[in-house]
Amino acid sequence: DTGVSQNPRHKITKRGQNVTFRCDPISEHNRLYWYRQTLGQGPEFLTYFQNEAQLEKSRLLSDRFSAERPKGSFSTLEIQRTEQGDSAMYLCASSLALAGGQSDTQYFGPGTRLTVL
Amino acid sequence: GNSVTQMEGPVTLSEEAFLTINCTYTATGYPSLFWYVQYPGEGLQLLLKATKADDKGSNKGFEATYRKETTSFHLEKGSVQVSDSAVYFCALSDPGNNFNKFYFGSGTKLNVKP
């Protein structure tokens, strides 16, 4: 078990550019989550996948944000026309669905730190 | 709604001191409660959890008890080490949906001095 991995670890971009982040969950986990963490705050939920289906999106996820999990394994989070307010740490987590539908513990990746200049 | 409130930091202690980080929560049902730790430049690591009232989670000398009557999940350690310096997050998972959406507190930074 190699844990949850995220790439890149750091991304610096200019305002208006598009960026894409990748998350590889723990291999047997069928649930995947994206969170955003700003400086001095706890993570805030963005979106959730069960296998390849995106089942929940936060109001924080504006139209400029899109997430995919095409084969139910890795996921990508794209931000179009980045703004300075998008600067944050983007965290991915994965978990296993338990009998009855509840989730086991969420395990987090190291995050991708985005800086928009 | 669901929310988590943690004591503000930073908390600065000398090595071997006793640690308490307060956490209280508001939830619509019966959540599971977690403590995560974040070291500089890294993601969140699960420290301990408790899934029902009166459960005690423990790991690496840290412990926390799920107190339904006071809606609290305070983190304690009897003797902290310099290596415990990190940011600690209290979290709950929403029982109102099957995917267990997490709600995090704002984090408490712990500095342990030798």
Short mmCIF file of C-alpha atoms in Angstrom, two decimals:
data_model
loop_
_atom_site.label_atom_id
_atom_site.label_comp_id
_atom_site.label_asym_id
_atom_site.label_seq_id
_atom_site.Cartn_x
_atom_site.Cartn_y
_atom_site.Cartn_z
CA ASP A 1 0.00 0.00 0.00
CA THR A 2 1.64 3.18 -1.21
CA GLY A 3 -0.98 5.53 0.12
CA VAL A 4 -2.67 8.38 -1.70
CA SER A 5 -0.38 10.25 -4.09
CA GLN A 6 -0.86 13.65 -5.69
CA ASN A 7 0.96 15.40 -8.52
CA PRO A 8 2.37 17.92 -8.83
CA ARG A 9 3.24 18.81 -5.26
CA HIS A 10 3.61 22.48 -6.14
CA LYS A 11 2.25 24.54 -9.01
CA ILE A 12 2.88 28.20 -9.70
CA THR A 13 0.83 29.76 -12.47
CA LYS A 14 -0.18 33.14 -13.77
CA ARG A 15 -3.69 34.43 -13.39
CA GLY A 16 -5.90 33.32 -16.25
CA GLN A 17 -4.03 30.09 -16.98
CA ASN A 18 -5.54 26.62 -16.64
CA VAL A 19 -4.09 24.04 -14.26
CA THR A 20 -4.72 20.34 -13.72
CA PHE A 21 -3.91 18.24 -10.69
CA ARG A 22 -3.86 14.47 -10.41
CA CYS A 23 -4.73 12.19 -7.51
CA ASP A 24 -4.02 8.46 -7.30
CA PRO A 25 -6.01 6.91 -4.44
CA ILE A 26 -5.22 3.79 -2.47
CA SER A 27 -5.81 1.04 -5.02
CA GLU A 28 -8.75 -0.76 -3.43
CA HIS A 29 -10.57 2.42 -2.39
CA ASN A 30 -13.68 3.15 -4.43
CA ARG A 31 -14.44 6.57 -2.90
CA LEU A 32 -12.40 9.66 -3.66
CA TYR A 33 -12.69 13.19 -2.29
CA TRP A 34 -11.20 16.59 -3.10
CA TYR A 35 -10.72 19.26 -0.44
CA ARG A 36 -9.29 22.77 -0.48
CA GLN A 37 -7.23 24.13 2.39
CA THR A 38 -6.31 27.79 2.70
CA LEU A 39 -3.63 29.09 5.02
CA GLY A 40 -4.54 28.74 8.67
CA GLN A 41 -7.77 26.90 7.97
CA GLY A 42 -8.97 23.35 7.95
CA PRO A 43 -9.76 21.54 4.70
CA GLU A 44 -13.10 22.32 3.04
CA PHE A 45 -14.97 19.72 1.02
CA LEU A 46 -15.11 20.27 -2.74
CA THR A 47 -16.40 17.10 -4.37
CA TYR A 48 -16.79 13.34 -4.04
CA PHE A 49 -16.69 10.32 -6.36
CA GLN A 50 -18.02 6.85 -5.90
CA ASN A 51 -16.12 4.85 -8.51
CA GLU A 52 -16.36 6.99 -11.65
CA ALA A 53 -19.55 8.82 -10.67
CA GLN A 54 -19.32 12.34 -9.23
CA LEU A 55 -22.09 12.29 -6.65
CA GLU A 56 -21.65 15.51 -4.71
CA LYS A 57 -20.24 18.96 -5.41
CA SER A 58 -19.81 21.80 -2.96
CA ARG A 59 -20.97 25.33 -3.71
CA LEU A 60 -17.28 26.18 -3.42
CA LEU A 61 -16.77 24.43 -6.74
CA SER A 62 -17.46 27.20 -9.23
CA ASP A 63 -17.99 26.64 -12.95
CA ARG A 64 -14.26 27.12 -13.48
CA PHE A 65 -13.57 23.91 -11.56
CA SER A 66 -14.10 20.45 -13.01
CA ALA A 67 -13.18 17.07 -11.63
CA GLU A 68 -13.15 13.68 -13.29
CA ARG A 69 -12.48 10.11 -12.39
CA PRO A 70 -12.84 8.41 -15.77
CA LYS A 71 -12.08 4.81 -14.89
CA GLY A 72 -12.85 4.87 -11.21
CA SER A 73 -9.18 4.93 -10.31
CA PHE A 74 -7.17 8.18 -10.52
CA SER A 75 -8.88 11.56 -10.54
CA THR A 76 -8.06 14.96 -12.01
CA LEU A 77 -9.09 18.39 -10.83
CA GLU A 78 -8.89 21.18 -13.40
CA ILE A 79 -9.17 24.88 -12.69
CA GLN A 80 -9.78 27.10 -15.70
CA ARG A 81 -8.91 30.79 -15.87
CA THR A 82 -7.23 30.72 -12.48
CA GLU A 83 -7.67 33.63 -10.09
CA GLN A 84 -5.48 34.71 -7.18
CA GLY A 85 -8.19 33.54 -4.81
CA ASP A 86 -7.65 29.98 -6.05
CA SER A 87 -4.27 29.90 -4.31
CA ALA A 88 -4.53 27.10 -1.75
CA MET A 89 -3.54 23.54 -0.96
CA TYR A 90 -5.70 21.03 -2.82
CA LEU A 91 -6.01 17.76 -0.95
CA CYS A 92 -7.25 14.43 -2.19
CA ALA A 93 -8.50 11.65 0.06
CA SER A 94 -9.79 8.14 -0.53
CA SER A 95 -11.81 5.63 1.44
CA LEU A 96 -13.48 2.28 1.16
CA ALA A 97 -17.24 1.90 1.14
CA LEU A 98 -18.39 -0.35 3.96
CA ALA A 99 -21.38 -2.66 4.12
CA GLY A 100 -24.49 -0.54 4.48
CA GLY A 101 -23.01 2.28 2.43
CA GLN A 102 -21.01 4.11 5.08
CA SER A 103 -17.40 5.06 4.43
CA ASP A 104 -14.35 3.84 6.25
CA THR A 105 -11.73 6.37 7.34
CA GLN A 106 -10.53 8.87 4.75
CA TYR A 107 -6.80 8.76 3.98
CA PHE A 108 -5.24 11.92 2.64
CA GLY A 109 -2.56 12.58 0.08
CA PRO A 110 0.25 15.15 0.55
CA GLY A 111 -1.63 17.80 -1.39
CA THR A 112 -0.86 20.10 -4.31
CA ARG A 113 -0.01 23.65 -3.35
CA LEU A 114 -1.23 26.11 -5.98
CA THR A 115 0.08 29.65 -6.17
CA VAL A 116 -1.60 32.00 -8.63
CA LEU A 117 0.44 35.11 -9.39
CA GLY B 1 -25.81 21.99 10.57
CA ASN B 2 -22.45 20.36 11.18
CA SER B 3 -19.41 22.21 12.50
CA VAL B 4 -16.27 21.74 14.55
CA THR B 5 -14.69 24.29 16.86
CA GLN B 6 -11.13 23.97 18.10
CA MET B 7 -9.15 26.03 20.55
CA GLU B 8 -7.03 28.63 18.84
CA GLY B 9 -3.31 28.26 18.76
CA PRO B 10 -0.51 28.31 18.78
CA VAL B 11 -0.02 26.19 21.85
CA THR B 12 3.55 26.28 23.11
CA LEU B 13 4.72 23.67 25.60
CA SER B 14 7.97 22.40 26.98
CA GLU B 15 8.98 18.81 26.31
CA GLU B 16 7.29 16.31 28.66
CA ALA B 17 4.44 18.71 29.46
CA PHE B 18 0.79 17.60 29.42
CA LEU B 19 -1.20 18.49 26.32
CA THR B 20 -4.89 19.21 25.92
CA ILE B 21 -6.40 20.56 22.71
CA ASN B 22 -10.10 21.25 23.04
CA CYS B 23 -12.59 20.30 20.34
CA THR B 24 -16.36 20.65 20.39
CA TYR B 25 -18.78 19.82 17.63
CA THR B 26 -22.29 20.41 16.39
CA ALA B 27 -23.94 17.65 14.40
CA THR B 28 -27.41 16.72 13.31
CA GLY B 29 -26.99 13.03 14.08
CA TYR B 30 -24.35 10.74 15.52
CA PRO B 31 -21.08 11.48 13.77
CA SER B 32 -17.75 9.72 13.90
CA LEU B 33 -15.00 11.93 15.29
CA PHE B 34 -11.38 12.15 14.21
CA TRP B 35 -8.09 13.82 15.00
CA TYR B 36 -5.71 14.37 12.11
CA VAL B 37 -2.16 15.74 12.31
CA GLN B 38 -0.40 17.78 9.64
CA TYR B 39 3.36 18.23 9.63
CA PRO B 40 4.88 21.13 7.67
CA GLY B 41 4.53 20.69 3.92
CA GLU B 42 2.63 17.43 4.23
CA GLY B 43 -0.94 16.20 3.98
CA LEU B 44 -3.16 15.11 6.84
CA GLN B 45 -2.41 11.90 8.71
CA LEU B 46 -5.04 10.13 10.76
CA LEU B 47 -4.07 10.21 14.42
CA LEU B 48 -7.08 8.57 16.06
CA LYS B 49 -10.83 8.18 15.75
CA ALA B 50 -13.95 7.25 17.69
CA THR B 51 -17.18 6.12 16.11
CA LYS B 52 -19.69 6.24 18.96
CA ALA B 53 -20.34 7.86 22.32
CA ASP B 54 -17.92 6.98 25.13
CA ASP B 55 -15.44 5.41 22.70
CA LYS B 56 -11.82 6.33 23.36
CA GLY B 57 -9.47 6.63 20.43
CA SER B 58 -5.76 6.32 21.10
CA ASN B 59 -2.52 6.26 19.15
CA LYS B 60 1.14 7.14 19.81
CA GLY B 61 0.35 8.28 23.34
CA PHE B 62 -2.49 10.56 22.23
CA GLU B 63 -6.05 9.86 23.27
CA ALA B 64 -9.49 11.41 22.96
CA THR B 65 -12.88 10.35 24.31
CA TYR B 66 -16.16 10.87 22.43
CA ARG B 67 -18.37 12.76 24.89
CA LYS B 68 -21.91 13.02 23.58
CA GLU B 69 -23.24 14.86 26.63
CA THR B 70 -20.74 17.70 26.18
CA THR B 71 -20.36 17.28 22.38
CA SER B 72 -16.61 17.20 22.82
CA PHE B 73 -13.60 15.22 21.64
CA HIS B 74 -10.61 16.77 23.39
CA LEU B 75 -7.14 15.55 22.46
CA GLU B 76 -4.71 14.73 25.28
CA LYS B 77 -1.18 13.47 25.68
CA GLY B 78 0.58 12.97 28.95
CA SER B 79 4.11 13.89 27.86
CA VAL B 80 4.74 15.71 24.59
CA GLN B 81 7.92 15.50 22.55
CA VAL B 82 9.55 17.97 20.17
CA SER B 83 8.54 15.65 17.32
CA ASP B 84 4.86 16.24 18.18
CA SER B 85 5.14 19.80 16.88
CA ALA B 86 2.53 20.03 14.11
CA VAL B 87 -0.96 21.29 13.37
CA TYR B 88 -3.79 19.18 14.78
CA PHE B 89 -7.25 19.08 13.19
CA CYS B 90 -10.42 17.82 14.77
CA ALA B 91 -13.03 16.54 12.31
CA LEU B 92 -16.40 14.89 12.15
CA SER B 93 -17.97 12.81 9.45
CA ASP B 94 -21.53 13.64 8.56
CA PRO B 95 -23.83 10.74 9.36
CA GLY B 96 -26.54 12.25 7.24
CA ASN B 97 -25.19 10.84 4.02
CA ASN B 98 -23.46 7.63 3.08
CA PHE B 99 -20.26 9.13 1.83
CA ASN B 100 -19.32 10.62 5.17
CA LYS B 101 -18.54 14.17 4.21
CA PHE B 102 -15.93 15.55 6.60
CA TYR B 103 -16.11 18.81 8.50
CA PHE B 104 -12.83 20.10 9.90
CA GLY B 105 -11.94 22.57 12.59
CA SER B 106 -9.52 25.35 11.78
CA GLY B 107 -6.57 23.54 13.32
CA THR B 108 -4.41 24.10 16.39
CA LYS B 109 -0.70 24.56 15.97
CA LEU B 110 1.43 22.90 18.63
CA ASN B 111 5.00 24.00 19.28
CA VAL B 112 7.03 21.85 21.66
CA LYS B 113 10.30 23.31 22.91
CA PRO B 114 13.18 21.17 24.15
#
